[in-house]
Tab-separated table of C-alpha atoms in Angstrom:
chain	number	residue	atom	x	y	z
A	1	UNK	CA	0.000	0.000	0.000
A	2	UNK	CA	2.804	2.373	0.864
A	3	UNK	CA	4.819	1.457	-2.292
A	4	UNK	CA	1.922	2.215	-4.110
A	5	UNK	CA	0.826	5.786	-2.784
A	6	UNK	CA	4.563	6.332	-4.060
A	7	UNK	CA	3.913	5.264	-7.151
A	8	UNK	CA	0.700	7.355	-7.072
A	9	UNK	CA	2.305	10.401	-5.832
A	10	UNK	CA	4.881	9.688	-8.563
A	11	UNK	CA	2.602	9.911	-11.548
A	12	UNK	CA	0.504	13.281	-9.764
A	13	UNK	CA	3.627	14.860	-10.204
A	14	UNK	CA	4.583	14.031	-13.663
A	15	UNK	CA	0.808	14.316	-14.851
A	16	UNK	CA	1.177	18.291	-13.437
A	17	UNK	CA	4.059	18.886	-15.065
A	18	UNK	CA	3.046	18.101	-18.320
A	19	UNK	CA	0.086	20.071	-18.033
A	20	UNK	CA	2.405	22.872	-16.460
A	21	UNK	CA	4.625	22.604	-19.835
A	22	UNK	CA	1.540	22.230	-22.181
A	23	UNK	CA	0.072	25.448	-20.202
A	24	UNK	CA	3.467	27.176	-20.750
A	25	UNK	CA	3.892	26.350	-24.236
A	26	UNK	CA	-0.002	27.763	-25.158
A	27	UNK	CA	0.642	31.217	-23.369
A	28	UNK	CA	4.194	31.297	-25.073
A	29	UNK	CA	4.868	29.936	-28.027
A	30	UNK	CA	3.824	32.463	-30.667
A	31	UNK	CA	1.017	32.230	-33.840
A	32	UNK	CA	3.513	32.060	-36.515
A	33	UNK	CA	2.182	32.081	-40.531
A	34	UNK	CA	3.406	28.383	-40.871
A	35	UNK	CA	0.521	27.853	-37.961
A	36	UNK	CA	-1.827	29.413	-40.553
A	37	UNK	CA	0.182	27.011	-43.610
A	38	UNK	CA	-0.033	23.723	-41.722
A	39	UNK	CA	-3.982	24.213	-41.017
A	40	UNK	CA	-5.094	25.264	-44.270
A	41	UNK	CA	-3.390	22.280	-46.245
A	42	UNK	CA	-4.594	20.076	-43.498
A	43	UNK	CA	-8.223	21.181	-43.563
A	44	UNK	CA	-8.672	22.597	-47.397
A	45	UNK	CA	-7.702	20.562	-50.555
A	46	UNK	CA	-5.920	22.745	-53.299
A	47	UNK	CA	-4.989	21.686	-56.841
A	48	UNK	CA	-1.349	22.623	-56.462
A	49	UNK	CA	0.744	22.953	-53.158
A	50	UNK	CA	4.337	24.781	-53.322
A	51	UNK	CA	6.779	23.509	-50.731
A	52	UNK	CA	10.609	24.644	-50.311
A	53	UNK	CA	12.637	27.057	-49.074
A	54	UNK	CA	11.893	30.964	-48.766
A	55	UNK	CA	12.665	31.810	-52.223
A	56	UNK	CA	9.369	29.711	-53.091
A	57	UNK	CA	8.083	32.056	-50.256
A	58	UNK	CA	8.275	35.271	-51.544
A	59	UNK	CA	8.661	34.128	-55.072
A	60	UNK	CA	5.450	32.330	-55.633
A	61	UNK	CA	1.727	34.081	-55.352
A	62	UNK	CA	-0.320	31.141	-55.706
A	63	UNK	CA	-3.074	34.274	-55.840
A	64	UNK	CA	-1.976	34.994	-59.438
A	65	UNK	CA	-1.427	32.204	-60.309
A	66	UNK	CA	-5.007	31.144	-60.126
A	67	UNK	CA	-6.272	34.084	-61.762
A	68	UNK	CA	-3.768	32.686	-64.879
A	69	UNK	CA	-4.520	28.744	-64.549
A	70	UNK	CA	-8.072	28.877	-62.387
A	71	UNK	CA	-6.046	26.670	-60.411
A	72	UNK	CA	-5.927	27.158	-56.851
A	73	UNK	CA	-2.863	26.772	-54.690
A	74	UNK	CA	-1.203	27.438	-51.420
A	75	UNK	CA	2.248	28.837	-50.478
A	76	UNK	CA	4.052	25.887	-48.037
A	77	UNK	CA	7.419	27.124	-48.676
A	78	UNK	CA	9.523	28.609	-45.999
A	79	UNK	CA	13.097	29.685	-44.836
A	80	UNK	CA	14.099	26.370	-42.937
A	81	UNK	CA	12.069	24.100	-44.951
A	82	UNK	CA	14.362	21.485	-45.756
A	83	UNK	CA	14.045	18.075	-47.813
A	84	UNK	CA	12.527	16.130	-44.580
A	85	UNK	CA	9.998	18.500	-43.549
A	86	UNK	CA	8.459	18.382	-46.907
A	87	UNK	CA	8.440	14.360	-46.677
A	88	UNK	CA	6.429	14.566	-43.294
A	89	UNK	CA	4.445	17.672	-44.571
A	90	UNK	CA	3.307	15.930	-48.096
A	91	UNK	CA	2.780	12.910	-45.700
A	92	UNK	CA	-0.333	14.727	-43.432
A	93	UNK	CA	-1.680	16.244	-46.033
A	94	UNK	CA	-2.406	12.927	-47.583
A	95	UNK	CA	-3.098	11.441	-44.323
A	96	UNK	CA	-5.869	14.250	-43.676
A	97	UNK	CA	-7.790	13.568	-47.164
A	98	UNK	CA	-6.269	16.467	-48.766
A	99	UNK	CA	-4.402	15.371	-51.498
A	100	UNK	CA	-3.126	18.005	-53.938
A	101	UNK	CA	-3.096	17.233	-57.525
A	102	UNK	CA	0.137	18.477	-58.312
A	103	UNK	CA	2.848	19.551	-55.811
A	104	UNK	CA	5.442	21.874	-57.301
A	105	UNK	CA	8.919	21.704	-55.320
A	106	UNK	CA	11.446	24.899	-55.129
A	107	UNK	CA	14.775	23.250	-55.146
A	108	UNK	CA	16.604	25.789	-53.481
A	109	UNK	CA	20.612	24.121	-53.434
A	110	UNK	CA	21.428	25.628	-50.072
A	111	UNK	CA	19.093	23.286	-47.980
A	112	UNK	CA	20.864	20.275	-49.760
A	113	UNK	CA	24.302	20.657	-49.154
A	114	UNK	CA	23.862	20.922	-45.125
A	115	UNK	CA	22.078	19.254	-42.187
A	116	UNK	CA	19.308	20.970	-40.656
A	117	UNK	CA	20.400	22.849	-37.990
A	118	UNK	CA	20.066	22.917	-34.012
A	119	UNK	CA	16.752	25.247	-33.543
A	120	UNK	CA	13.199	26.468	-33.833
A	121	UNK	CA	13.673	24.544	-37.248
A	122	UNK	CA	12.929	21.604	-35.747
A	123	UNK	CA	9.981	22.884	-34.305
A	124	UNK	CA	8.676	25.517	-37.180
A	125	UNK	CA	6.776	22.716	-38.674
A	126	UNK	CA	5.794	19.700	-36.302
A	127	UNK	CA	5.145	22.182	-33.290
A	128	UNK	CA	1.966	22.793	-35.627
A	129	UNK	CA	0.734	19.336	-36.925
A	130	UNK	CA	-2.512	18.392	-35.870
A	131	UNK	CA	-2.944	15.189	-33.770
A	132	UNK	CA	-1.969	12.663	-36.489
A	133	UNK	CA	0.160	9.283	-37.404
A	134	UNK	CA	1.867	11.779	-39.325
A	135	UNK	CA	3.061	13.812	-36.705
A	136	UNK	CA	4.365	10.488	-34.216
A	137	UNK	CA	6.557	9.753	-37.473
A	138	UNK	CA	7.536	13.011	-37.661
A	139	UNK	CA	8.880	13.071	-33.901
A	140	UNK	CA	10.426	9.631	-33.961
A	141	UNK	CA	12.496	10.494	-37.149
A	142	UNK	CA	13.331	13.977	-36.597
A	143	UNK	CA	12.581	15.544	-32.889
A	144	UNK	CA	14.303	13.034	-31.386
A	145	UNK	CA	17.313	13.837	-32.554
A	146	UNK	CA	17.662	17.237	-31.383
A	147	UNK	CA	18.250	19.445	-28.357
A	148	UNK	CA	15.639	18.064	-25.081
A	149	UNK	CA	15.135	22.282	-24.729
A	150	UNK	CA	13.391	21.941	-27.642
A	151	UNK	CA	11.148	19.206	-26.960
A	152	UNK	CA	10.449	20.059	-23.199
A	153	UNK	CA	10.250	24.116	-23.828
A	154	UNK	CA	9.415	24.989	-27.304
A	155	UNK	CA	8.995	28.102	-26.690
A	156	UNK	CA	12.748	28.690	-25.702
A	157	UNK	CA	14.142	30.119	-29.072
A	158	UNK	CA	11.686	32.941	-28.993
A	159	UNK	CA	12.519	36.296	-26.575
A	160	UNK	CA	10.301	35.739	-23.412
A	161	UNK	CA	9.964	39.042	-22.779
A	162	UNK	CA	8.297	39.596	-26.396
A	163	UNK	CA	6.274	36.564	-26.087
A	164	UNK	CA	5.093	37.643	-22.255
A	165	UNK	CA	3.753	40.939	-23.601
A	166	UNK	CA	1.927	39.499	-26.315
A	167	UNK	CA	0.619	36.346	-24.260
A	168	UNK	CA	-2.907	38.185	-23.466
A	169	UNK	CA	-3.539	37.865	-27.978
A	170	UNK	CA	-1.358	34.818	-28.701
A	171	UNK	CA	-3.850	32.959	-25.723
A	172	UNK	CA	-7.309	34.802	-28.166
A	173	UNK	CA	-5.966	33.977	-31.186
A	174	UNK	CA	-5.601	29.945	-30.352
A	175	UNK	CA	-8.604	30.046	-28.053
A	176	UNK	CA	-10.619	31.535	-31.181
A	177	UNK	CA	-8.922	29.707	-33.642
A	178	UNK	CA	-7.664	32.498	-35.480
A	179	UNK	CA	-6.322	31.412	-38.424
A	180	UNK	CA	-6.197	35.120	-40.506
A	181	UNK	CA	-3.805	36.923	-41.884
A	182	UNK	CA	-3.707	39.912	-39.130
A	183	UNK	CA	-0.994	40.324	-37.195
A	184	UNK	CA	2.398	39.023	-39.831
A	185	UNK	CA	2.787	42.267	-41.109
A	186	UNK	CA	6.215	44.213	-40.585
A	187	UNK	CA	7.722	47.547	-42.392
A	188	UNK	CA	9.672	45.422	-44.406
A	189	UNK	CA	7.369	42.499	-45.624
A	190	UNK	CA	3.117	41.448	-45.636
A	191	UNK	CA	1.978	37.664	-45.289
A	192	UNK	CA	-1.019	36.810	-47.448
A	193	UNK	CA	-3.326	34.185	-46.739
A	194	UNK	CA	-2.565	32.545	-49.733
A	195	UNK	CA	1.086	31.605	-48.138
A	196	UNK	CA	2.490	34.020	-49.805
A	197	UNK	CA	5.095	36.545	-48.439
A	198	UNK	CA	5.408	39.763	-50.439
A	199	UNK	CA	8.622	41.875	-49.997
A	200	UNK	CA	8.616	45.287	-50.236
A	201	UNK	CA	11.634	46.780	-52.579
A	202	UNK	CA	14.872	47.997	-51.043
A	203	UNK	CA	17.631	49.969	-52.295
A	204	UNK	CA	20.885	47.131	-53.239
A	205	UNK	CA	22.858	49.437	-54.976
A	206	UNK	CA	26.078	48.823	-52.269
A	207	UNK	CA	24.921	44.974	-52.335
A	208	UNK	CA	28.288	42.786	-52.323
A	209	UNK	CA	28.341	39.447	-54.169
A	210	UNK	CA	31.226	38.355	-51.907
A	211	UNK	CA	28.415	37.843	-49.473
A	212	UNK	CA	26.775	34.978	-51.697
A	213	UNK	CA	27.824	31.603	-51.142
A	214	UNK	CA	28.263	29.244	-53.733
A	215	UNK	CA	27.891	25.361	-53.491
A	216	UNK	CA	28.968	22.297	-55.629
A	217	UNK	CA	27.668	18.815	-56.426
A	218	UNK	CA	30.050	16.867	-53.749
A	219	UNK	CA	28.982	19.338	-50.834
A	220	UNK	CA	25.090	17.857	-51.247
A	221	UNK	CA	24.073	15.883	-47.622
A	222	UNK	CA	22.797	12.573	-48.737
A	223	UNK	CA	19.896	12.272	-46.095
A	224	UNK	CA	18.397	15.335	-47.984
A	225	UNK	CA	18.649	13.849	-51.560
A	226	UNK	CA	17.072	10.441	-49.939
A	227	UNK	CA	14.400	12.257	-48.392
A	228	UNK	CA	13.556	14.050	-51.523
A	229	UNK	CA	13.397	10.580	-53.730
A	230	UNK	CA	11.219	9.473	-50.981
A	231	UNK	CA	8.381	12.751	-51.177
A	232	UNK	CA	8.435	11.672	-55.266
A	233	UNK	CA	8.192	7.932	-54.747
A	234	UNK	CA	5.159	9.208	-52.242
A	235	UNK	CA	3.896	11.335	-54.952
A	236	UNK	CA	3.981	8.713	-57.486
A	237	UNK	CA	1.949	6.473	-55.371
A	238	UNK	CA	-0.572	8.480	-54.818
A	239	UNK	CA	-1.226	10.171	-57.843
A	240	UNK	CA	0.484	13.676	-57.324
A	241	UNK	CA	2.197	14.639	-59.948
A	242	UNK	CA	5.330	16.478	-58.687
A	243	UNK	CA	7.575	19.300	-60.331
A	244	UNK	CA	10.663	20.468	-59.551
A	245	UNK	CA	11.792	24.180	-60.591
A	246	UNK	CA	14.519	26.803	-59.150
A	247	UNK	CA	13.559	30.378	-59.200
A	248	UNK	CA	15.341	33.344	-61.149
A	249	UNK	CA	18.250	35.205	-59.325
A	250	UNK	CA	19.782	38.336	-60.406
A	251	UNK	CA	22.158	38.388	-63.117
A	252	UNK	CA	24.582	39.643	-60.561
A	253	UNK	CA	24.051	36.934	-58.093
A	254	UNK	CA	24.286	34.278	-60.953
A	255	UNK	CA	27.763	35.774	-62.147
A	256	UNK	CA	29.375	35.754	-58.529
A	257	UNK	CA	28.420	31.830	-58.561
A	258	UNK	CA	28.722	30.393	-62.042
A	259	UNK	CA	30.738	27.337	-61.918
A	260	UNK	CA	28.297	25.969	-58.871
A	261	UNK	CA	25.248	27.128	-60.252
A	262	UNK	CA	26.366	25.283	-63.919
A	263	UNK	CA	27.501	22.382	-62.280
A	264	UNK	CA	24.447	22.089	-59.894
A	265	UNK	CA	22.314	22.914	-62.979
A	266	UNK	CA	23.328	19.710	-64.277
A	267	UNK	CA	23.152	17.474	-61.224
A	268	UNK	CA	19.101	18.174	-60.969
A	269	UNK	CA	18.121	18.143	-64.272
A	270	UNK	CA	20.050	14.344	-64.530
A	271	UNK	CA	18.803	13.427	-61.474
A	272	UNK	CA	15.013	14.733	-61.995
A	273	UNK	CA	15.705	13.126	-65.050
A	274	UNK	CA	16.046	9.356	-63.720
A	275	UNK	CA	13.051	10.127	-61.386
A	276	UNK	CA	10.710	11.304	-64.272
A	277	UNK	CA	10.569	14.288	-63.073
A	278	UNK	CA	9.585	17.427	-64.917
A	279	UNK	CA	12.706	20.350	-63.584
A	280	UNK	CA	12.183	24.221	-64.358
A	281	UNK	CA	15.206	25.889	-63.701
A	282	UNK	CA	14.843	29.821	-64.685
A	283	UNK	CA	18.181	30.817	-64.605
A	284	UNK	CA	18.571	28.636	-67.904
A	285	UNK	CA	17.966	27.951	-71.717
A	286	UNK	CA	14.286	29.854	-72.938
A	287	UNK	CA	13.164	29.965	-68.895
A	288	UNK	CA	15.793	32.634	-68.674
A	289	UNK	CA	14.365	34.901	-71.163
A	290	UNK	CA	10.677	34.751	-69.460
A	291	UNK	CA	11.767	36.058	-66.582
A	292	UNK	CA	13.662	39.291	-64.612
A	293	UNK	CA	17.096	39.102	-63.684
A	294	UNK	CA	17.818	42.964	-63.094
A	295	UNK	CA	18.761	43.867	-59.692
A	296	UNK	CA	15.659	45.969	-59.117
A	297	UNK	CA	13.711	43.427	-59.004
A	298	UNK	CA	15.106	41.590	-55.878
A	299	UNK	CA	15.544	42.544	-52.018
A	300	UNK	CA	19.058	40.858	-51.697
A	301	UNK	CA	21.077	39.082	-53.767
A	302	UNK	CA	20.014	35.610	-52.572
A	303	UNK	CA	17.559	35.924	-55.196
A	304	UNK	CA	14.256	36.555	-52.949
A	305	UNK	CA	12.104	39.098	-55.145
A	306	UNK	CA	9.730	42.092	-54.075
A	307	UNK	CA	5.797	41.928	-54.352
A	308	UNK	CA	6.106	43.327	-57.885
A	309	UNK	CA	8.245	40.983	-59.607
A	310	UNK	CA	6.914	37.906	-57.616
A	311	UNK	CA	3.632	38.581	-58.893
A	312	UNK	CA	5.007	38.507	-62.736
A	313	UNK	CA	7.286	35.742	-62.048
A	314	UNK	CA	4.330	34.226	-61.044
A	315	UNK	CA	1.910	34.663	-64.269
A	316	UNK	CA	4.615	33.148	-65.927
A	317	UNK	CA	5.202	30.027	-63.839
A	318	UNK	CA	1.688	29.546	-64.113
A	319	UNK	CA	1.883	29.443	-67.946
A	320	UNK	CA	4.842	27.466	-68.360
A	321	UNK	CA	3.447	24.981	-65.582
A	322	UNK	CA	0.522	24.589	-68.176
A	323	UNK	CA	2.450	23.571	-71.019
């Protein structure tokens, strides 16, 4: 009887400090856009879904593209998005009954040739998963691996004294389900509800290429190239068709990286090649021509683009898609 009051006691204190942490992590970790992305492919079905990094972000207005193809779309792309988050991301949305028809992938080369870092990374996505087999796979392949902070207090990476302020509408805005646009807006940039992030232009006259890094063939992380082959075999069985295209960057940009650009050029379109898989890559061949490569038309020289030229980079994704 004594042993098991222990026991008792035991499990009293462990039960209230899970719902101390679960408390905690409500009143502090923040409504961030990819909460507003992860619920609207898991509760809406779209014809296309764009996943990848955050030039697909503020490159891609799935808004115009509709207007050009009637087909409608959602913006899943994100700074930190690498090859295994889009695995576990394509895998709930098929899990949930919402099955896009077509899932176009931004192969950005950066989030290929290193392992996804210690951070909110590994939280940016699964943090906001619904209840789901999805998400257990998700956490046994991926948020096991990384720092217990981030498993025990999510909300760690984020300033406290920011989130503490803002706890009384971060608390409203779960409570109510708030799942609008409001809020994501800063002087430099405007969420949509689309997905998409519009930049506003800046002045890059004293950019410095020197500041661009440039990546080869041999510095590619295998893990990311299997968990890419593994989102198209998934594709493939389930009748999403998938495309894979790279986004214009600024003739400047291009220039300061030639020989890895080239060489990576090559690598994707043979291996998108042996995986039947259609690869758009605008910085080449008649896709250069279609598009902008003048500095004015980008906010750095990483090749994200303002509002302006996302929007008619868009209109003409949407057209070539359709061929």
């Amino acid at each position: 009887m004594h042993n098991f009051k222990k026991v008792l006691a035991a499990v009293g204190i462990i039960i209230s400090l899970l719902v101390i942490l679960w408390a905690a992590d409500y009143i502090l970790y923040p409504c961030t856009f990819m909460r507003n992305d992860i619920h609207a492919i898991s509760t809406r079905t779209f014809d296309d879904v764009y996943v990848g990094t955050s030039h697909g972000k503020m490159n891609i207005d799935p808004e115009t593209i509709e207007k050009v193809s009637g087909r409608t779309g959602h913006n899943l792309c994100v700074g930190g998005e690498y090859p295994e988050d889009v695995l576990y991301l394509t895998k709930l949305m098929i899990e949930k009954g919402h099955t896009p028809q077509r899932l176009i992938y931004e192969v950005s080369p950066g989030y290929f040739v290193r392992e996804k870092e210690e951070g909110n990374n590994y939280l940016l996505f699964y943090h906001e998963f619904p209840i789901s087999l999805s998400k257990l796979d998700y956490f046994r392949d991926s948020l096991l691996k990384c720092n217990f902070r981030t498993l025990c207090f999510p909300w760690y990476e984020y300033d406290l004294s920011y989130e503490l302020k803002h706890a009384k509408e971060t608390v409203k805005k779960k409570s109510s389900r708030d799942y609008s646009e409001n809020g994501f807006a800063t002087e430099t940039q405007r969420y949509h509800e689309s997905g998409f992030i519009e930049r506003y232009p800046v002045d890059l006259s004293d950019a410095d290429i020197s500041d661009v890094d440039e990546w080869f063939p041999e510095d590619i992380v295998d893990k990311n190239m299997k968990d890419l082959e593994e989102t198209i075999s998934l594709c493939k069985d389930n009748g999403i068709e998938f495309v894979a295209i790279t986004t214009p960057l600024s003739d400047m940009t291009y220039e300061g990286c030639k020989e890895g650009s080239d060489s990576l050029n090559t690598y994707y379109a043979d291996f998108f090649e042996g995986q039947g898989v259609r690869y758009i890559n605008f910085n080449y061949g008649k896709y250069y021509d279609m598009t902008a490569h003048d500095l004015n038309s980008y906010t750095d020289l990483d090749g994200h683009m303002n509002g302006d030229a996302a929007r008619k980079f868009s209109d003409i994704l949407a057209k070539v898609l359709a061929e």
